[in-house]
Coordinates of C-alpha atoms in Angstrom, one line a residue:
X290 CA -85.8 284.6 193.4
X291 CA -86.6 287.3 191.1
X292 CA -87.7 291.0 191.8
X293 CA -89.1 293.5 189.5
X294 CA -87.7 297.1 189.6
X295 CA -91.1 298.4 187.7
X296 CA -93.6 299.8 190.0
X297 CA -97.0 298.9 188.6
X298 CA -100.0 301.2 189.0
X299 CA -102.1 297.8 189.6
X300 CA -101.5 294.2 189.9
X301 CA -104.4 291.9 189.6
X302 CA -104.6 288.8 191.5
X303 CA -106.7 286.2 189.8
X304 CA -107.5 286.2 186.1
X305 CA -111.1 285.3 185.7
X306 CA -113.4 287.4 183.4
X307 CA -113.5 290.4 185.6
X308 CA -109.8 290.9 186.0
X309 CA -109.5 290.1 182.2
X310 CA -111.5 292.7 181.5
X311 CA -109.7 295.1 183.8
X312 CA -106.5 294.2 181.9
X313 CA -108.2 294.7 178.4
X314 CA -109.8 298.3 179.5
X315 CA -106.3 299.5 181.0
X316 CA -104.3 298.4 177.8
X317 CA -104.7 301.8 176.3
X318 CA -104.7 303.7 179.3
X319 CA -101.3 305.5 179.3
X320 CA -101.6 306.2 183.1
X321 CA -101.8 302.7 184.3
X322 CA -99.2 300.2 184.0
X323 CA -100.5 296.9 185.3
X324 CA -99.9 293.1 185.6
X325 CA -102.3 290.3 186.4
X326 CA -101.3 287.2 187.9
X327 CA -103.2 283.8 188.0
X328 CA -102.0 280.4 189.5
X329 CA -103.3 278.4 186.5
X330 CA -101.6 277.6 183.6
X331 CA -104.1 279.1 181.3
X332 CA -107.3 281.0 181.3
X333 CA -110.4 278.5 181.4
X334 CA -113.9 279.5 182.6
X335 CA -116.0 276.9 184.6
X336 CA -114.4 274.1 182.3
X337 CA -116.3 271.2 184.0
X338 CA -119.6 272.7 182.9
X339 CA -118.7 273.7 179.2
X340 CA -121.3 271.2 178.0
X341 CA -122.6 271.4 174.3
X342 CA -125.6 273.3 173.8
X343 CA -125.5 275.2 177.0
X344 CA -125.8 279.1 176.6
X345 CA -124.3 282.0 178.6
X346 CA -127.1 283.4 180.7
X347 CA -126.5 287.1 179.7
X348 CA -126.3 288.8 176.4
X349 CA -123.2 288.9 174.4
X350 CA -122.8 292.6 175.2
X351 CA -121.7 291.5 178.6
X352 CA -118.4 290.9 177.3
X353 CA -115.2 292.0 178.8
X354 CA -115.4 295.5 177.7
X355 CA -118.3 296.6 175.7
X356 CA -120.5 297.9 178.5
X357 CA -117.7 300.4 179.3
X358 CA -115.8 300.9 175.9
X359 CA -117.6 299.6 172.8
X360 CA -115.0 300.6 170.6
X361 CA -112.3 298.6 172.8
X362 CA -110.4 296.0 170.6
X363 CA -111.0 293.4 173.0
X364 CA -114.9 293.2 172.3
X365 CA -116.8 290.1 171.3
X366 CA -117.6 291.4 168.0
X367 CA -113.9 292.2 167.5
X368 CA -113.1 288.5 168.4
X369 CA -115.5 287.4 165.9
X370 CA -114.0 289.5 163.0
X371 CA -110.7 287.9 164.0
X372 CA -112.1 284.5 163.9
X373 CA -113.8 285.0 160.5
X374 CA -117.0 284.5 162.2
X375 CA -118.8 287.7 162.2
X376 CA -121.2 286.7 159.3
X377 CA -121.8 283.4 161.1
X378 CA -123.0 285.0 164.0
X379 CA -125.1 287.6 162.0
X380 CA -127.0 284.8 160.9
X381 CA -127.0 282.9 164.2
X382 CA -129.4 285.5 165.1
X383 CA -129.1 285.0 169.0
X384 CA -128.4 287.4 171.8
X385 CA -127.1 284.5 174.2
X386 CA -124.1 282.9 172.8
X387 CA -122.7 279.3 173.4
X388 CA -120.8 278.9 176.9
X389 CA -117.9 277.4 175.1
X390 CA -117.6 280.3 172.5
X391 CA -117.6 282.6 175.9
X392 CA -114.5 280.7 177.1
X393 CA -112.9 280.5 173.7
X394 CA -113.3 284.5 173.5
X395 CA -111.8 285.0 176.9
X396 CA -108.8 282.8 176.0
X397 CA -108.4 284.9 172.8
X398 CA -108.1 288.2 174.9
X399 CA -106.0 286.4 177.6
X400 CA -103.4 285.2 174.7
X401 CA -103.3 288.6 173.4
X402 CA -102.8 290.5 176.5
X403 CA -99.2 290.6 177.5
X404 CA -100.1 291.9 180.8
X405 CA -101.7 288.4 182.0
X406 CA -99.4 286.1 183.3
X407 CA -100.4 282.6 184.2
X408 CA -98.7 280.1 186.4
X409 CA -98.2 282.5 189.2
X410 CA -99.7 281.9 192.5
X411 CA -99.7 284.8 194.7
X412 CA -98.8 283.7 198.2
X413 CA -98.6 287.0 200.0
X414 CA -99.0 290.7 200.1
X415 CA -97.8 293.1 202.2
X416 CA -97.4 297.1 202.8
X417 CA -94.3 299.0 202.6
X418 CA -94.8 302.3 205.0
X419 CA -91.8 303.9 203.6
X420 CA -92.6 303.8 199.8
X421 CA -96.4 303.4 200.3
X422 CA -96.2 300.6 197.9
X423 CA -97.5 297.1 198.1
X424 CA -95.2 294.1 197.6
X425 CA -96.6 291.1 196.1
X426 CA -95.1 287.7 196.2
X427 CA -95.8 285.2 193.6
X428 CA -94.6 281.5 193.1
X429 CA -93.9 280.5 189.7
X430 CA -95.3 276.8 188.8
X431 CA -92.9 276.1 186.4
X432 CA -89.6 276.8 188.2
X433 CA -90.9 276.9 191.9
X434 CA -89.2 280.1 192.2
X435 CA -90.6 283.3 193.8
X436 CA -91.0 286.6 192.1
X437 CA -91.6 289.9 193.8
X438 CA -93.6 292.8 192.6
X439 CA -94.5 296.2 193.5
X440 CA -97.6 298.3 192.9
X441 CA -99.6 301.2 194.3
X442 CA -102.8 299.4 193.9
X443 CA -104.2 295.9 193.9
X444 CA -107.4 294.2 192.3
X445 CA -108.5 291.1 193.8
X446 CA -110.6 288.7 191.3
X447 CA -110.0 285.3 192.8
X448 CA -113.8 284.1 192.1
X449 CA -115.5 281.4 193.7
X450 CA -114.7 277.7 194.5
X451 CA -117.2 274.7 194.3
X452 CA -119.1 274.1 197.6
X453 CA -119.6 270.7 198.9
X454 CA -122.4 270.3 201.7
X455 CA -121.2 268.8 204.9
X456 CA -123.0 265.5 204.1
X457 CA -120.9 264.9 200.9
X458 CA -118.0 262.5 201.1
X459 CA -116.1 263.5 198.0
X460 CA -114.9 260.1 196.0
X461 CA -114.9 258.4 192.7
X462 CA -118.9 258.2 193.3
X463 CA -119.4 261.9 194.2
X464 CA -118.6 265.1 192.3
X465 CA -119.5 268.6 192.4
X466 CA -121.1 270.0 189.2
X467 CA -118.0 272.0 188.6
X468 CA -116.2 268.8 187.8
X469 CA -118.9 267.1 185.6
X470 CA -117.7 267.5 182.4
X471 CA -114.3 265.8 183.3
X472 CA -116.1 263.1 185.2
X473 CA -118.9 262.4 182.7
X474 CA -117.5 259.4 180.8
X475 CA -117.2 257.5 184.0
X476 CA -120.4 258.6 185.4
X477 CA -122.5 257.3 182.5
X478 CA -121.2 253.8 183.2
X479 CA -123.3 254.1 186.5
X480 CA -126.5 252.1 187.0
X481 CA -128.2 254.7 189.0
X482 CA -127.3 258.6 189.2
X483 CA -128.6 261.2 191.4
X484 CA -128.5 265.1 191.0
X485 CA -128.9 267.0 194.1
X486 CA -129.5 271.1 193.6
X487 CA -131.9 273.5 192.5
X488 CA -130.3 276.0 190.2
X489 CA -129.0 276.2 186.3
X490 CA -125.9 273.8 186.8
X491 CA -128.1 271.2 188.4
X492 CA -130.9 271.4 185.6
X493 CA -127.9 271.3 183.0
X494 CA -126.4 268.3 184.5
X495 CA -129.5 266.3 184.8
X496 CA -130.7 267.6 181.2
X497 CA -127.3 266.0 179.9
X498 CA -127.8 262.8 181.7
X499 CA -131.5 262.6 180.6
X500 CA -130.5 262.9 177.0
X501 CA -128.0 260.0 177.3
X502 CA -130.0 257.7 179.5
X503 CA -131.9 255.7 176.9
X504 CA -128.3 254.6 175.4
X505 CA -126.9 253.7 178.7
X506 CA -130.1 252.7 180.7
X507 CA -129.3 254.0 184.1
X508 CA -132.1 255.4 186.6
X509 CA -131.8 259.1 187.2
X510 CA -133.1 261.0 190.0
X511 CA -132.9 264.8 190.8
X512 CA -133.8 266.4 194.1
X513 CA -133.8 269.8 195.6
X514 CA -134.5 271.4 198.5
X515 CA -136.5 274.3 196.7
X516 CA -140.2 274.2 196.8
X517 CA -140.4 273.8 192.7
X518 CA -138.1 273.7 189.7
X519 CA -138.6 277.4 188.8
X520 CA -137.4 279.6 186.1
X521 CA -135.0 282.4 186.9
X522 CA -136.5 286.0 186.9
X523 CA -135.8 287.3 183.3
X524 CA -138.3 290.0 182.9
X525 CA -137.1 293.2 181.6
X526 CA -137.8 295.2 184.4
X527 CA -136.5 292.5 186.5
X528 CA -133.3 292.5 184.9
X529 CA -132.9 296.2 185.9
X530 CA -132.0 294.9 189.4
X531 CA -128.5 294.1 187.6
X532 CA -127.8 298.1 187.0
X533 CA -125.5 300.6 188.6
X534 CA -128.6 302.0 189.9
X535 CA -129.7 299.3 191.8
X536 CA -126.2 298.9 193.0
X537 CA -126.3 302.2 194.4
X538 CA -129.6 301.9 196.0
X539 CA -128.6 298.6 197.8
X540 CA -125.3 300.0 199.0
X541 CA -127.0 302.6 200.9
X542 CA -129.4 300.2 202.8
X543 CA -128.4 299.2 206.3
X544 CA -126.7 295.8 206.8
X545 CA -129.9 294.2 208.2
X546 CA -132.2 295.3 205.4
X547 CA -129.5 294.1 202.9
X548 CA -129.3 290.5 204.4
X549 CA -132.9 290.3 204.4
X550 CA -133.4 291.3 200.8
X551 CA -130.6 288.9 199.5
X552 CA -132.6 286.0 201.2
X553 CA -135.5 286.9 199.1
X554 CA -133.8 287.6 195.7
X555 CA -132.7 283.7 194.9
X556 CA -134.5 283.8 191.5
X557 CA -132.9 286.6 190.4
X558 CA -129.7 284.8 190.0
X559 CA -130.1 281.0 191.2
X560 CA -133.2 279.9 189.2
X561 CA -133.3 277.8 186.0
X562 CA -133.5 279.2 182.3
X563 CA -137.1 278.8 181.1
X564 CA -135.3 277.4 178.0
X565 CA -133.5 274.7 179.9
X566 CA -136.7 274.0 181.7
X567 CA -138.5 273.5 178.4
X568 CA -135.8 271.3 177.1
X569 CA -136.0 269.0 180.1
X570 CA -139.8 268.8 179.8
X571 CA -139.6 267.9 176.0
X572 CA -137.0 265.3 176.6
X573 CA -139.3 263.8 179.5
X574 CA -142.1 263.8 177.2
X575 CA -140.4 262.0 174.6
X576 CA -138.9 259.4 176.8
X577 CA -142.3 258.4 178.4
X578 CA -144.1 258.0 175.2
X579 CA -146.0 254.5 175.7
X580 CA -145.2 254.5 179.6
X581 CA -141.6 253.8 179.1
X582 CA -138.7 255.2 181.3
X583 CA -140.6 255.2 184.5
X584 CA -137.4 255.1 186.7
X585 CA -136.8 258.9 186.5
X586 CA -137.5 261.0 189.6
X587 CA -137.6 264.7 189.9
X588 CA -138.6 265.8 193.4
X589 CA -138.8 269.3 194.9
X590 CA -139.1 269.9 198.7
X591 CA -136.3 267.5 199.5
X592 CA -133.3 267.6 201.5
X593 CA -130.2 265.1 201.3
X594 CA -129.4 264.6 205.2
X595 CA -126.6 262.5 205.0
X596 CA -124.8 259.8 202.8
X597 CA -122.9 256.3 203.4
X598 CA -121.2 254.0 201.6
X599 CA -122.5 250.4 201.4
X600 CA -120.2 247.0 201.0
X601 CA -121.9 246.8 197.8
X602 CA -120.3 249.9 196.3
X603 CA -123.3 252.0 196.4
X604 CA -124.3 254.9 198.4
X605 CA -127.2 255.1 200.8
X606 CA -128.7 258.6 200.9
X607 CA -130.9 259.7 203.9
X608 CA -133.4 261.9 202.3
X609 CA -136.1 264.3 204.1
X610 CA -139.5 265.6 202.4
X611 CA -139.4 269.0 204.0
X612 CA -143.0 269.6 204.2
X613 CA -144.2 266.5 205.6
X614 CA -140.9 265.8 207.6
X615 CA -140.9 262.3 206.2
X616 CA -137.6 260.9 206.1
X617 CA -136.3 257.5 204.0
X618 CA -133.4 256.3 202.5
X619 CA -132.5 255.4 198.7
X620 CA -129.6 254.0 197.0
X621 CA -127.4 255.4 194.2
X622 CA -124.3 254.6 192.4
X623 CA -123.2 258.0 191.8
X624 CA -124.1 261.5 193.1
X625 CA -123.3 265.0 191.5
X626 CA -123.8 267.9 193.8
X627 CA -124.7 271.0 192.1
X628 CA -124.7 272.8 195.4
X629 CA -123.2 276.0 194.3
X630 CA -120.1 278.0 195.1
X631 CA -118.6 280.1 197.9
X632 CA -115.9 282.9 197.8
X633 CA -112.3 281.6 197.3
X634 CA -109.9 282.1 200.4
X635 CA -107.6 284.9 200.1
X636 CA -104.7 283.7 202.4
X637 CA -102.2 286.1 200.4
X638 CA -104.0 288.8 202.1
X639 CA -102.4 287.9 205.5
X640 CA -99.5 290.3 205.2
X641 CA -101.9 293.4 205.3
X642 CA -105.1 291.8 207.5
X643 CA -104.2 294.2 210.3
X644 CA -105.2 297.0 208.3
X645 CA -108.3 295.4 206.8
X646 CA -111.8 296.2 208.3
X647 CA -114.2 293.3 208.4
X648 CA -117.9 292.8 209.2
X649 CA -119.2 290.6 212.0
X650 CA -119.5 287.5 209.5
X651 CA -115.7 288.1 208.9
X652 CA -116.4 289.6 205.5
X653 CA -114.4 292.5 204.2
X654 CA -116.1 296.0 204.6
X655 CA -116.0 297.5 201.1
X656 CA -117.1 301.1 200.2
X657 CA -119.0 302.2 197.2
X658 CA -116.3 302.5 195.1
X659 CA -115.3 298.8 195.5
X660 CA -112.4 299.6 197.7
X661 CA -111.7 297.3 200.8
X662 CA -111.8 299.7 203.8
X663 CA -108.5 300.0 205.4
X664 CA -107.2 302.1 208.3
X665 CA -104.6 304.7 207.7
X666 CA -103.8 303.8 204.0
X667 CA -104.0 305.8 200.9
X668 CA -103.3 302.9 198.6
X669 CA -106.3 300.6 197.8
X670 CA -107.2 297.2 197.4
X671 CA -110.3 296.8 195.1
X672 CA -112.4 293.9 195.0
X673 CA -113.9 291.9 192.1
X674 CA -117.0 289.7 192.8
X675 CA -116.6 289.6 196.2
X676 CA -119.1 292.4 197.5
X677 CA -122.5 290.8 197.3
X678 CA -123.1 291.6 201.2
X679 CA -122.3 295.3 200.4
X680 CA -123.2 295.9 196.6
X681 CA -126.2 293.3 195.9
X682 CA -126.9 290.7 193.7
X683 CA -125.1 292.0 190.5
X684 CA -121.5 291.4 192.1
X685 CA -121.1 288.1 190.2
X686 CA -123.1 289.3 187.1
X687 CA -120.8 289.5 183.9
X688 CA -123.0 292.4 182.6
X689 CA -121.9 294.6 185.5
X690 CA -118.1 293.8 185.2
X691 CA -117.3 296.3 182.6
X692 CA -119.1 299.0 184.7
X693 CA -117.3 297.9 187.9
X694 CA -113.9 298.0 186.1
X695 CA -114.7 301.6 184.8
X696 CA -115.2 302.6 188.3
X697 CA -112.0 301.3 189.4
X698 CA -109.9 302.5 186.7
X699 CA -111.3 306.0 187.3
X700 CA -110.2 305.9 191.1
X701 CA -106.9 304.8 190.1
X702 CA -106.0 307.4 187.4
X703 CA -107.9 310.1 189.3
X704 CA -110.1 311.3 186.2
X705 CA -113.1 309.8 184.1
X706 CA -111.2 307.4 181.6
X707 CA -114.6 305.7 181.4
X708 CA -117.9 307.4 181.5
X709 CA -120.0 306.1 184.5
X710 CA -123.6 307.1 183.8
X711 CA -126.1 307.6 186.3
X712 CA -129.2 306.9 184.2
X713 CA -129.3 303.6 182.8
X714 CA -133.0 302.1 183.8
X715 CA -136.5 303.3 183.6
X716 CA -137.6 302.3 186.9
X717 CA -136.9 304.1 190.2
X718 CA -135.3 301.9 193.4
X719 CA -136.3 305.0 195.6
X720 CA -138.3 308.0 195.8
X721 CA -136.2 310.9 194.5
X722 CA -135.4 313.4 197.6
X723 CA -136.4 316.6 195.6
X724 CA -139.4 317.8 194.0
X725 CA -142.8 317.4 194.9
X726 CA -145.5 314.8 193.0
X727 CA -148.8 316.8 192.5

């Protein structure tokens, strides 16, 4: 066991893009000494979905720092300059960068930031009343020893984990889309493959399988409960929902209205990019020339109800066509469930759980400045990407990460280190309370 003697101003738990951005933004803030801990051995962003030809769904300006500090040395453009790719990117002439390059950019930043420490799994956080400090316990994966850190504030950024539906029995023939790239080689050897899901991940997996189908010859099916294979809302005014103004508007709504709104906003963040839909269609068109490749099915309004494995080494899926209520079965040798993600559990908070306030669903209550609401405690636990229920659809959006970090950093320091502007979009989300419209 080892204990740090230094008292940090902030400790980050989890090093995904949001806490990595926090590390980059506090690097040159003299009032903040921070350290960021992650259980993985190195940074990797959705490694199982780093497929060739896939792009980030937000512009490159949604990097770790630019939307808060364009001059920061950890910007994407600085990364390009150091990698001798600035002119190549200039001639690339695209606003959306390859997903693999975004991951490489984040790895570049993580390697340069000495405050990021990997291979450390945080197991408990407690609060020391006498010193008004948090005590953070972390187990090192290399030596299996426990380290102790002390800090005034904590910022959690543990992200999400793949979510499999209750009917899916994980095995060699079933995987979540998050593991697709790791399982791809063996999946391509199957004679029949089924994709279940409705969003971008499902579309990318299906498209990758579709492209390789002529070579491998498997039958291919894609089922979704959604009413269609619809594009994500990507109009310019629609994108303004991912803005500080909309966060403020949403935050001040009552909890019932928030829940109702979130149920209606799937296409703001769960749809399929128009480019991916077009690519799928074009590939389908090419493969069906002359009436070939009939063993491809895309079917909406269809839910997988259950699955069972057969003695022949296949899976029998029980499917339901939602509108008619028709149930039927189909067999497949492999299933990829692109069924989304859920918040990662945070068992390390058990040491301070008594002071945390939660809503009726067991979710942390989070104030407007991203602080978990606590009882009688003047030190804060800030939340990254765990506040959709309080702040709206922008919580997981990379384009708002730097803004949220600016708000958090200003709170820690007690002054405006990074400007947080109140006017960023053209539309109003609510009627101004002053003035008369004549």
